[in-house]
Short mmCIF file of C-alpha atoms in Angstrom, two decimals:
data_model
loop_
_atom_site.label_atom_id
_atom_site.label_comp_id
_atom_site.label_asym_id
_atom_site.label_seq_id
_atom_site.Cartn_x
_atom_site.Cartn_y
_atom_site.Cartn_z
CA MET I 1 4.48 4.67 68.30
CA ILE I 2 6.53 4.53 65.06
CA PHE I 3 6.45 0.71 65.16
CA LEU I 4 2.66 0.73 65.67
CA TRP I 5 2.21 3.16 62.74
CA LEU I 6 4.24 0.85 60.43
CA ILE I 7 2.09 -2.14 61.37
CA ILE I 8 -1.11 -0.19 60.64
CA SER I 9 0.25 1.07 57.30
CA ILE I 10 1.27 -2.40 56.15
CA SER I 11 -2.12 -3.79 57.18
CA LYS I 12 -3.92 -1.12 55.15
CA THR I 13 -1.74 -1.86 52.13
CA LYS I 14 -2.60 -5.57 52.24
CA ASN I 15 -6.31 -4.89 52.69
CA GLN I 16 -6.32 -2.64 49.62
CA GLY I 17 -4.69 -5.40 47.53
CA ILE I 18 -1.52 -3.37 46.95
CA HIS I 19 1.76 -5.21 47.17
CA PRO I 20 4.67 -2.94 48.03
CA THR I 21 7.20 -5.37 46.54
CA LYS I 22 5.60 -5.20 43.05
CA HIS I 23 6.40 -2.08 41.05
CA LYS I 24 4.85 -0.89 37.82
CA HIS I 25 7.10 -0.72 34.79
CA PRO I 26 8.11 2.84 33.98
CA LYS I 27 6.11 4.43 31.19
CA PRO I 28 7.94 5.02 27.93
CA ARG I 29 9.03 8.58 27.24
CA ALA I 30 6.58 10.73 25.34
CA GLY I 31 7.30 10.56 21.63
CA SER I 32 9.35 7.39 22.00
CA GLY I 33 9.09 5.21 18.89
CA ASN I 34 9.08 2.02 20.94
CA GLY I 35 6.44 3.45 23.25
CA GLU I 36 4.21 4.43 20.36
CA ARG I 37 4.59 1.02 18.71
CA ALA I 38 3.79 -0.74 21.98
CA ARG I 39 0.70 1.41 22.50
CA ARG I 40 -0.53 0.75 18.97
CA ALA I 41 0.21 -2.97 19.18
CA LYS I 42 -1.76 -3.24 22.42
CA ALA I 43 -4.66 -1.24 20.99
CA ALA I 44 -4.74 -3.37 17.85
CA HIS I 45 -5.51 -6.46 19.94
CA MET I 46 -8.20 -4.86 22.11
CA SER I 47 -11.12 -6.47 20.28
CA ALA I 48 -12.07 -8.43 17.22
CA ASP I 49 -13.74 -5.25 15.95
CA SER I 50 -10.52 -3.21 15.91
CA VAL I 51 -8.57 -2.16 12.82
CA ASN I 52 -6.24 -4.79 11.36
CA VAL I 53 -2.64 -3.63 11.71
CA SER I 54 0.50 -5.33 10.40
CA HIS I 55 3.93 -4.68 11.93
CA LEU I 56 7.00 -5.33 9.77
CA ASP I 57 10.09 -4.59 11.89
CA LEU I 58 13.36 -5.76 10.38
CA GLY I 59 15.22 -4.76 13.54
CA LEU I 60 14.14 -8.17 14.87
CA LEU I 61 16.35 -9.92 12.31
CA PRO I 62 20.13 -10.39 12.05
CA PRO I 63 21.62 -7.40 10.17
CA GLU I 64 22.71 -9.47 7.17
CA GLU I 65 19.13 -10.69 6.54
CA ARG I 66 17.40 -7.33 6.65
CA TYR I 67 18.00 -5.75 3.25
CA PRO I 68 17.30 -8.90 1.16
CA ILE I 69 13.96 -9.33 2.96
CA TRP I 70 13.16 -5.62 2.60
CA LYS I 71 13.89 -5.61 -1.13
CA GLU I 72 11.68 -8.65 -1.59
CA SER I 73 8.90 -7.29 0.61
CA ILE I 74 8.70 -3.72 -0.68
CA SER I 75 8.78 -5.02 -4.27
CA VAL I 76 5.02 -5.29 -3.89
CA MET I 77 5.18 -1.59 -4.86
CA PHE I 78 8.78 -0.50 -5.53
CA ASP I 79 12.13 -1.70 -6.76
CA ALA I 80 14.26 -0.52 -3.81
CA ASN I 81 18.02 0.06 -4.06
CA TRP I 82 20.27 0.63 -1.04
CA THR I 83 24.02 0.79 -0.58
CA PRO I 84 25.69 1.42 2.80
CA ALA I 85 26.60 5.08 3.36
CA HIS I 86 29.72 4.02 5.22
CA HIS I 87 31.62 0.86 6.10
CA GLY I 88 29.78 -1.21 8.68
CA GLN I 89 26.38 0.49 8.29
CA HIS I 90 23.52 -1.93 8.93
CA PHE I 91 20.24 -1.68 7.04
CA ASP I 92 17.05 -1.17 9.00
CA ALA I 93 13.40 -0.60 8.08
CA SER I 94 9.93 -0.85 9.53
CA VAL I 95 6.43 -0.61 8.07
CA GLU I 96 3.31 -0.42 10.22
CA THR I 97 0.15 -0.66 8.11
CA ALA I 98 -3.48 -0.16 9.14
CA HIS I 99 -6.22 -1.61 6.94
CA LEU I 100 -9.15 0.82 6.82
CA GLY I 101 -11.25 -1.32 4.50
CA GLN I 102 -11.25 0.80 1.34
CA LEU I 103 -7.65 1.97 1.72
CA LEU I 104 -4.42 1.45 3.66
CA VAL I 105 -2.44 3.90 5.77
CA ALA I 106 1.18 3.09 6.58
CA LEU I 107 4.02 4.53 8.65
CA THR I 108 7.36 3.64 7.07
CA ALA I 109 10.88 4.38 8.32
CA SER I 110 14.18 3.36 6.76
CA CYS I 111 17.65 4.33 5.54
CA ALA I 112 18.41 6.49 2.50
CA GLN I 113 17.66 4.52 -0.68
CA GLY I 114 16.11 4.61 -4.14
CA PHE I 115 12.45 3.79 -4.77
CA ASN I 116 11.63 3.10 -8.42
CA ARG I 117 8.75 1.82 -10.51
CA PRO I 118 10.31 0.87 -13.84
CA PRO I 119 8.10 -0.32 -16.73
CA TRP I 120 8.84 -4.00 -16.02
CA LEU I 121 7.49 -3.68 -12.44
CA ILE I 122 4.39 -1.76 -13.56
CA LYS I 123 3.75 -4.50 -16.09
CA ARG I 124 4.36 -7.30 -13.58
CA ASP I 125 2.17 -6.22 -10.68
CA ALA I 126 -0.54 -4.26 -12.56
CA LEU I 127 -1.26 -2.22 -9.42
CA ASP I 128 -4.11 0.20 -9.99
CA HIS I 129 -3.46 2.33 -6.89
CA CYS I 130 -2.46 5.88 -6.05
CA LEU I 131 -0.31 7.02 -3.12
CA VAL I 132 -0.74 10.18 -1.06
CA GLN I 133 2.42 10.64 0.98
CA VAL I 134 3.80 13.04 3.58
CA TYR I 135 7.36 12.85 4.93
CA ARG I 136 7.53 13.30 8.70
CA ARG I 137 11.32 13.17 8.52
CA GLY I 138 13.66 13.41 5.53
CA ARG I 139 12.81 14.23 1.93
CA THR I 140 12.54 12.62 -1.51
CA CYS I 141 13.26 13.83 -5.00
CA GLY I 142 12.75 12.23 -8.36
CA ASP I 143 11.26 12.01 -11.83
CA TRP I 144 7.53 11.35 -11.72
CA GLY I 145 6.70 10.03 -15.17
CA ALA I 146 7.61 12.08 -18.23
CA LEU I 147 6.07 15.37 -17.08
CA ARG I 148 7.30 16.22 -13.60
CA SER I 149 10.55 16.26 -11.65
CA SER I 150 10.56 17.71 -8.15
CA ALA I 151 11.64 17.37 -4.54
CA SER I 152 9.17 16.73 -1.73
CA GLU I 153 10.36 18.17 1.57
CA THR I 154 9.34 17.26 5.11
CA GLY I 155 5.66 18.19 5.47
CA ASP I 156 4.84 18.39 1.73
CA ILE I 157 2.04 16.20 0.35
CA LEU I 158 3.04 14.13 -2.71
CA PHE I 159 0.59 12.37 -5.06
CA LEU I 160 1.83 9.32 -7.00
CA ASP I 161 0.14 7.11 -9.60
CA MET I 162 1.46 3.55 -9.39
CA ALA I 163 0.60 2.92 -13.05
CA GLN I 164 3.24 5.46 -14.14
CA PRO I 165 7.06 5.36 -13.92
CA ILE I 166 8.87 6.59 -10.80
CA ILE I 167 12.60 7.19 -10.35
CA SER I 168 13.25 8.60 -6.88
CA ARG I 169 15.73 8.83 -4.04
CA ALA I 170 14.85 9.33 -0.36
CA ASP I 171 17.06 10.45 2.53
CA ASP I 172 16.90 8.63 5.87
CA PHE I 173 13.20 9.03 6.36
CA GLU I 174 9.88 8.42 8.08
CA ASN I 175 6.70 8.96 6.10
CA LEU I 176 2.96 8.42 6.21
CA THR I 177 1.36 6.97 3.09
CA LEU I 178 -2.23 6.44 1.98
CA VAL I 179 -2.60 3.56 -0.50
CA MET I 180 -5.82 4.22 -2.41
CA PRO I 181 -7.40 2.26 -5.29
CA ARG I 182 -7.79 4.37 -8.42
CA ALA I 183 -11.53 3.66 -8.53
CA LEU I 184 -11.91 5.25 -5.09
CA LEU I 185 -10.45 8.53 -6.36
CA THR I 186 -11.91 8.66 -9.86
CA SER I 187 -15.25 10.08 -8.71
CA LYS I 188 -13.39 12.77 -6.75
CA LEU I 189 -10.55 13.68 -9.11
CA GLY I 190 -11.76 12.59 -12.54
CA ALA I 191 -8.51 11.24 -13.96
CA PRO I 192 -6.08 10.63 -11.07
CA GLU I 193 -3.23 9.97 -13.52
CA ARG I 194 -2.92 13.71 -14.29
CA PHE I 195 -1.85 14.37 -10.69
CA HIS I 196 1.17 12.03 -10.79
CA GLY I 197 4.09 13.74 -9.07
CA LEU I 198 2.00 16.72 -7.98
CA ARG I 199 2.94 18.30 -4.65
CA LEU I 200 0.99 20.35 -2.11
CA PRO I 201 3.64 22.45 -0.31
CA ARG I 202 3.72 22.28 3.48
CA ASP I 203 3.44 26.09 3.71
CA SER I 204 0.24 26.19 1.63
CA ALA I 205 -3.14 26.17 3.35
CA LEU I 206 -4.25 22.94 1.66
CA GLY I 207 -0.93 21.18 2.23
CA ALA I 208 -0.85 22.11 5.92
CA LEU I 209 -4.46 21.03 6.50
CA LEU I 210 -4.12 17.69 4.71
CA SER I 211 -0.82 16.95 6.48
CA GLN I 212 -2.42 17.61 9.85
CA HIS I 213 -5.35 15.37 8.96
CA LEU I 214 -3.09 12.48 7.90
CA HIS I 215 -1.16 12.67 11.18
CA THR I 216 -4.40 12.68 13.17
CA LEU I 217 -5.79 9.82 11.08
CA TRP I 218 -2.71 7.74 11.84
CA ARG I 219 -2.87 8.48 15.55
CA VAL I 220 -6.53 7.46 15.97
CA THR I 221 -6.28 4.20 13.98
CA ALA I 222 -4.75 2.62 17.10
CA THR I 223 -8.10 2.77 18.93
CA ALA I 224 -10.62 2.94 16.07
CA THR I 225 -13.20 0.23 15.44
CA ALA I 226 -13.63 -1.39 12.04
CA GLU I 227 -16.86 0.58 11.57
CA GLU I 228 -15.11 3.84 12.40
CA ALA I 229 -12.29 2.92 10.00
CA GLN I 230 -14.75 2.79 7.11
CA ALA I 231 -15.98 6.30 7.92
CA MET I 232 -12.39 7.53 8.32
CA ALA I 233 -11.47 6.13 4.89
CA ALA I 234 -14.45 7.84 3.28
CA GLY I 235 -13.58 11.12 4.99
CA VAL I 236 -9.92 11.24 3.97
CA THR I 237 -10.90 10.30 0.39
CA GLU I 238 -13.19 13.34 0.27
CA LEU I 239 -10.39 15.55 1.58
CA VAL I 240 -7.81 14.27 -0.92
CA GLY I 241 -10.32 14.82 -3.72
CA ALA I 242 -11.20 18.33 -2.56
CA TYR I 243 -7.62 19.51 -1.96
CA PHE I 244 -6.04 18.15 -5.13
CA LYS I 245 -9.00 19.18 -7.29
CA ASP I 246 -8.52 22.82 -6.34
CA PRO I 247 -8.31 24.98 -9.52
CA GLN I 248 -4.84 26.16 -8.51
CA THR I 249 -3.49 22.60 -8.35
CA VAL I 250 -3.65 21.53 -12.00
CA SER I 251 -3.46 23.67 -15.10
CA HIS I 252 -6.39 23.65 -17.51
CA GLU I 253 -4.25 22.06 -20.21
CA GLU I 254 -3.97 18.86 -18.12
CA HIS I 255 -7.69 18.17 -17.95
CA PRO I 256 -8.54 15.22 -20.23
CA GLY I 257 -11.10 15.70 -22.97
CA VAL I 258 -12.69 12.26 -22.60
CA SER I 259 -15.70 10.89 -20.80
CA LEU I 260 -14.22 9.69 -17.51
CA ALA I 261 -17.55 8.37 -16.24
CA LEU I 262 -17.88 6.17 -19.33
CA ARG I 263 -14.34 4.87 -18.96
CA GLU I 264 -15.00 3.88 -15.36
CA SER I 265 -18.21 2.09 -16.38
CA ILE I 266 -16.22 0.14 -18.97
CA ARG I 267 -13.51 -0.68 -16.41
CA SER I 268 -16.11 -2.05 -14.00
CA TYR I 269 -17.67 -4.11 -16.78
CA ILE I 270 -14.25 -5.53 -17.72
CA ASP I 271 -13.61 -6.67 -14.14
CA ARG I 272 -17.01 -8.40 -14.03
CA MET I 273 -16.47 -10.15 -17.37
CA LEU I 274 -12.85 -11.33 -17.10
CA HIS I 275 -14.01 -14.96 -17.29
CA THR I 276 -15.36 -14.37 -20.81
CA PRO I 277 -12.95 -15.11 -23.69
CA GLU I 278 -15.10 -12.86 -25.93
CA LEU I 279 -14.13 -9.79 -23.84
CA THR I 280 -12.36 -7.86 -26.62
CA PRO I 281 -12.21 -4.24 -27.81
CA ASP I 282 -14.81 -5.06 -30.47
CA HIS I 283 -17.13 -6.54 -27.85
CA LEU I 284 -16.76 -3.48 -25.61
CA ALA I 285 -17.38 -1.04 -28.45
CA GLN I 286 -20.54 -2.92 -29.44
CA HIS I 287 -21.77 -3.34 -25.84
CA PHE I 288 -21.36 0.37 -25.01
CA CYS I 289 -22.47 1.58 -28.45
CA ILE I 290 -19.29 3.54 -29.16
CA SER I 291 -16.74 3.43 -31.97
CA ARG I 292 -13.47 1.52 -31.62
CA SER I 293 -11.52 4.73 -32.14
CA TYR I 294 -13.33 6.46 -29.26
CA LEU I 295 -12.76 3.40 -27.05
CA PHE I 296 -9.03 3.60 -27.83
CA VAL I 297 -8.99 7.29 -26.90
CA LEU I 298 -10.69 6.49 -23.59
CA PHE I 299 -8.06 3.90 -22.64
CA ARG I 300 -4.98 5.61 -24.07
CA PRO I 301 -3.95 6.94 -20.58
CA LEU I 302 -4.05 3.33 -19.29
CA GLY I 303 -1.85 1.90 -22.04
CA GLY I 304 -4.61 0.88 -24.44
CA VAL I 305 -7.79 -1.15 -24.04
CA ALA I 306 -6.41 -4.54 -25.18
CA ALA I 307 -3.37 -4.20 -22.91
CA TYR I 308 -5.62 -3.16 -20.03
CA ILE I 309 -7.86 -6.24 -20.44
CA ARG I 310 -4.79 -8.47 -20.58
CA ARG I 311 -3.30 -6.92 -17.41
CA ARG I 312 -6.57 -7.37 -15.52
CA ARG I 313 -6.86 -11.03 -16.59
CA LEU I 314 -3.30 -11.75 -15.47
CA ALA I 315 -3.72 -9.85 -12.19
CA ARG I 316 -6.82 -11.95 -11.45
CA ALA I 317 -4.91 -15.13 -12.30
CA HIS I 318 -2.06 -14.07 -9.99
CA ALA I 319 -4.53 -13.57 -7.14
CA LEU I 320 -6.23 -16.92 -7.74
CA LEU I 321 -2.93 -18.82 -7.84
CA SER I 322 -1.66 -16.99 -4.74
CA HIS I 323 -4.59 -18.31 -2.71
CA ALA I 324 -5.13 -21.62 -4.47
CA THR I 325 -6.30 -24.61 -2.46
CA PRO I 326 -4.66 -28.05 -2.77
CA GLY I 327 -5.74 -29.71 -5.99
CA THR I 328 -6.11 -26.47 -7.95
CA LYS I 329 -5.31 -27.00 -11.63
CA ILE I 330 -3.80 -24.48 -14.03
CA ILE I 331 -6.61 -25.15 -16.51
CA ASP I 332 -9.18 -24.04 -13.88
CA VAL I 333 -7.45 -20.71 -13.39
CA CYS I 334 -6.95 -20.32 -17.15
CA VAL I 335 -10.70 -20.69 -17.77
CA ALA I 336 -11.62 -18.48 -14.80
CA VAL I 337 -9.77 -15.50 -16.28
CA GLY I 338 -10.95 -15.92 -19.87
CA PHE I 339 -8.01 -17.58 -21.63
CA SER I 340 -9.09 -20.18 -24.18
CA SER I 341 -5.69 -21.90 -24.32
CA THR I 342 -3.51 -23.04 -21.42
CA ALA I 343 -0.42 -22.66 -23.62
CA HIS I 344 -1.34 -19.05 -24.41
CA PHE I 345 -2.10 -18.41 -20.74
CA SER I 346 1.20 -19.90 -19.59
CA ARG I 347 3.20 -17.80 -22.07
CA ALA I 348 1.37 -14.61 -21.12
CA PHE I 349 1.77 -15.28 -17.39
CA ARG I 350 5.50 -16.03 -17.75
CA ASP I 351 6.09 -12.93 -19.89
CA HIS I 352 4.24 -10.74 -17.40
CA PHE I 353 5.45 -12.09 -14.04
CA GLY I 354 8.73 -13.74 -15.01
CA VAL I 355 7.65 -17.18 -13.80
CA ALA I 356 5.47 -19.95 -15.25
CA PRO I 357 2.03 -20.33 -13.61
CA ARG I 358 2.71 -23.93 -12.57
CA GLU I 359 5.97 -22.91 -10.90
CA PHE I 360 4.28 -19.93 -9.23
CA LEU I 361 1.49 -22.18 -7.94
CA GLY I 362 4.05 -24.53 -6.42
CA GLN I 363 5.84 -21.64 -4.74
CA ALA I 364 2.60 -20.26 -3.32
CA GLN I 365 1.55 -23.63 -1.91
CA SER I 366 5.03 -24.21 -0.46
CA ARG I 367 4.87 -20.84 1.31
CA GLY I 368 1.44 -21.66 2.65
CA GLY I 369 2.45 -25.07 3.96
CA ALA I 370 5.89 -24.28 5.28
CA GLN I 371 6.37 -24.34 9.05
CA SER I 372 9.53 -22.74 10.33
CA SER I 373 10.60 -21.32 13.65
CA SER I 374 13.25 -18.93 12.29
CA ALA I 375 12.93 -15.21 12.96
CA ARG I 376 12.59 -14.56 9.22
CA ASP I 377 9.39 -16.60 9.06
CA HIS I 378 7.81 -14.67 11.91
CA VAL I 379 8.19 -11.26 10.26
CA ASP I 380 4.71 -9.78 9.75
CA ARG I 381 4.33 -9.17 6.01
CA ARG I 382 0.55 -9.13 5.74
CA TYR I 383 0.60 -5.65 4.22
CA GLU I 384 1.93 -7.14 0.97
CA ARG I 385 -1.24 -9.18 0.53
CA TRP I 386 -3.39 -6.19 1.49
CA VAL I 387 -1.76 -4.06 -1.23
CA ARG I 388 -2.37 -6.74 -3.87
CA GLU I 389 -5.97 -7.35 -2.84
CA LEU I 390 -7.00 -3.71 -2.38
CA ALA I 391 -9.75 -2.88 -4.86
#
């Protein structure tokens, strides 16, 4: 009887298409970092309509290669500085970034290190972004421009303006960061620069709610469609604007006494007219029917109107050279960003970025044409381009 029952059981198993010799892989433990990354990686490839996600994981590289690549990669936003805490410590870091169309959201984990934005870096990259950051593990402390020094603990929400200096130090950490163009926040916050270094404590109602929303936002990006991502970006922008604009957040003395709407109109006009050599402070004052002195007041928080125009021209040139096609000439880029002299353009580009435009063009084309099978060349660093191109 037992023998007959075994034969019947095996027959049923075959008929149902189940193979007793093939076992499913065990599921990763709940909360496992590897399990979460695997789930998100699988979800990111579900369809062409899913959210674009980049995965930079330096654990795939030999230990001696990790920190040099990290310092080079994260320099898209920060000048990072790390020294081993003890003899034999190996550096490690990972950044997983989801592109939500209007903004980026990233999960970053790494060793204790410094994250700075000195004047030379602000001048070089001309990033016009703000960061909204919550530490899931660890803490950071630092000087946020000339006005604020504070520590941000696990669970606090920290607002940073990338156009202002940062000198900070983080413990071993994991954090979630929104990378948001300034223009996206201006209509919600007025002048985002006045919030630089501001913190919403984790035990405050607004801090707790926004922290919870950021964690939920990150979790659902793994399965969101591109259309849903746009709505998610709009929603979190509204929340950031509402929570940081609360009357208790900023003192009345910090509110600027200038027409922010007018300044943003001028900024938009500048970006549209970068190809025009005649784009000068005098031209802007005449076009918008305002005095030069009032124009200077409007752009004082951004380093002055002439300096702002120059930074935008050079940032546009950097983008054009970074994605230049074979045969691109320096004179073409020079004209496209409103410089009337290639010599003047070359000097300005070298002073700003530390490299001549012709040399930078060669480097960009070499990177684009290089084919290598080393592990270093297979590290996913797309987030760097996303940060530069976010507008």
